[in-house]
Amino acid sequence: MGLQFVRFKDFSCLVPAAVVAAGAFLPSAALAQSQIQTFDLAAQPAAAGVRAFARQANIEIVLASSAASGRRTNAVQGQFKVRRALDRLVAGTGLSVRSFDGKVAVLVASDDAEVAQIEDVVVTGSRIPRPELVNPMPVSVTRMDEALALGRISVADALARDPVMGVGQNLGSASTGWDAGISAVDLRNLGVNRSLTLIDGKRRVSSSARSSAVDVGMIPVGMVDRVEVITGGAAAVYGADAVTGAVNIITKRDIEGVNLSATTGISGEGDAGEHLISASTGGRFADGRGRFVIGGSWSQTDPLLYVDRFGMQNFLSYRANLANTGINDGEIGEQPFLLARPHLA
């Protein structure tokens, strides 16, 4: 039985005459793919090889005449399943099987046959997602493990990398005042009372004696997973005090075993040392229905005084003028205080 050559638009459809004459007797697609058939095909031009294969496999093959031109199919000899034999027929020929349902196979020219060589690639634009800039509620995320790798040993130090933080957000360097020693969040440098600090989305009792500021230095570093900073008017959903934004500290949900870490460092001048020891542990109980997380951290920052870095020669102070006996002593021009240097007699 010969093959009928039928043209359809830009494609050539190679159909066995037996299929056209008695299509009702074709086995099901699944049965046709699972049956092992005997093939005896020699290497030959693609057009002839595809026709011969279609006749021996009793299937239809669709192939564009332009794709078959100038190509040769491989020899297929032996017993194979139809799909495996078809793959062997076109392997390395520049043709590939686009689809095969057990009755009809579609062959196309392989994309690998014509690979364009590009010397330079110039990117003139990008579509990198920036949700912190385009979302209705801009959010910037600081991961604590990345901050620790950069030497930021506290939540306050990690937040200091965010440009939205005010210059004076860390009050730990203050030596006087009501809030000496605490590290409070100050978004956009508009004051700690206008910034809201949350832990896992919940409010925390203030650490300040005269404001609603929360000391983020009291949160164990080993239990912090990431810190989300929400700015803009959308932060008002957290409350009226989130005027400049809200800082949400997300803790680790699942800790297995015991995690210990220690960090220490000094400034470039060899002073102002910082030390941190953090520990956290957790586990599950009641057959996994419950879990617990416990953690703590200890940190110390060595004080850095003005005289330690610059010495006393630049330190000025006021001293009482003992020569001034009062405003009624008859002397004019006497000053009650003198500007003096402590190292001078």
XYZ file of C-alpha atoms in Angstrom, residues 51 57 76 96 102 129 169-170 191 213 254 274 297 332:
14
model
C 7.049 8.255 4.726
C 4.270 2.346 12.343
C 15.913 2.342 12.710
C 12.233 17.129 16.816
C -0.413 7.740 19.446
C 10.133 43.903 41.189
C 17.181 56.695 66.243
C 19.672 55.005 68.579
C 10.515 61.768 66.910
C 9.098 54.478 72.633
C 10.223 27.295 64.728
C 30.924 45.818 71.396
C 20.955 37.689 74.699
C 33.026 97.112 87.044
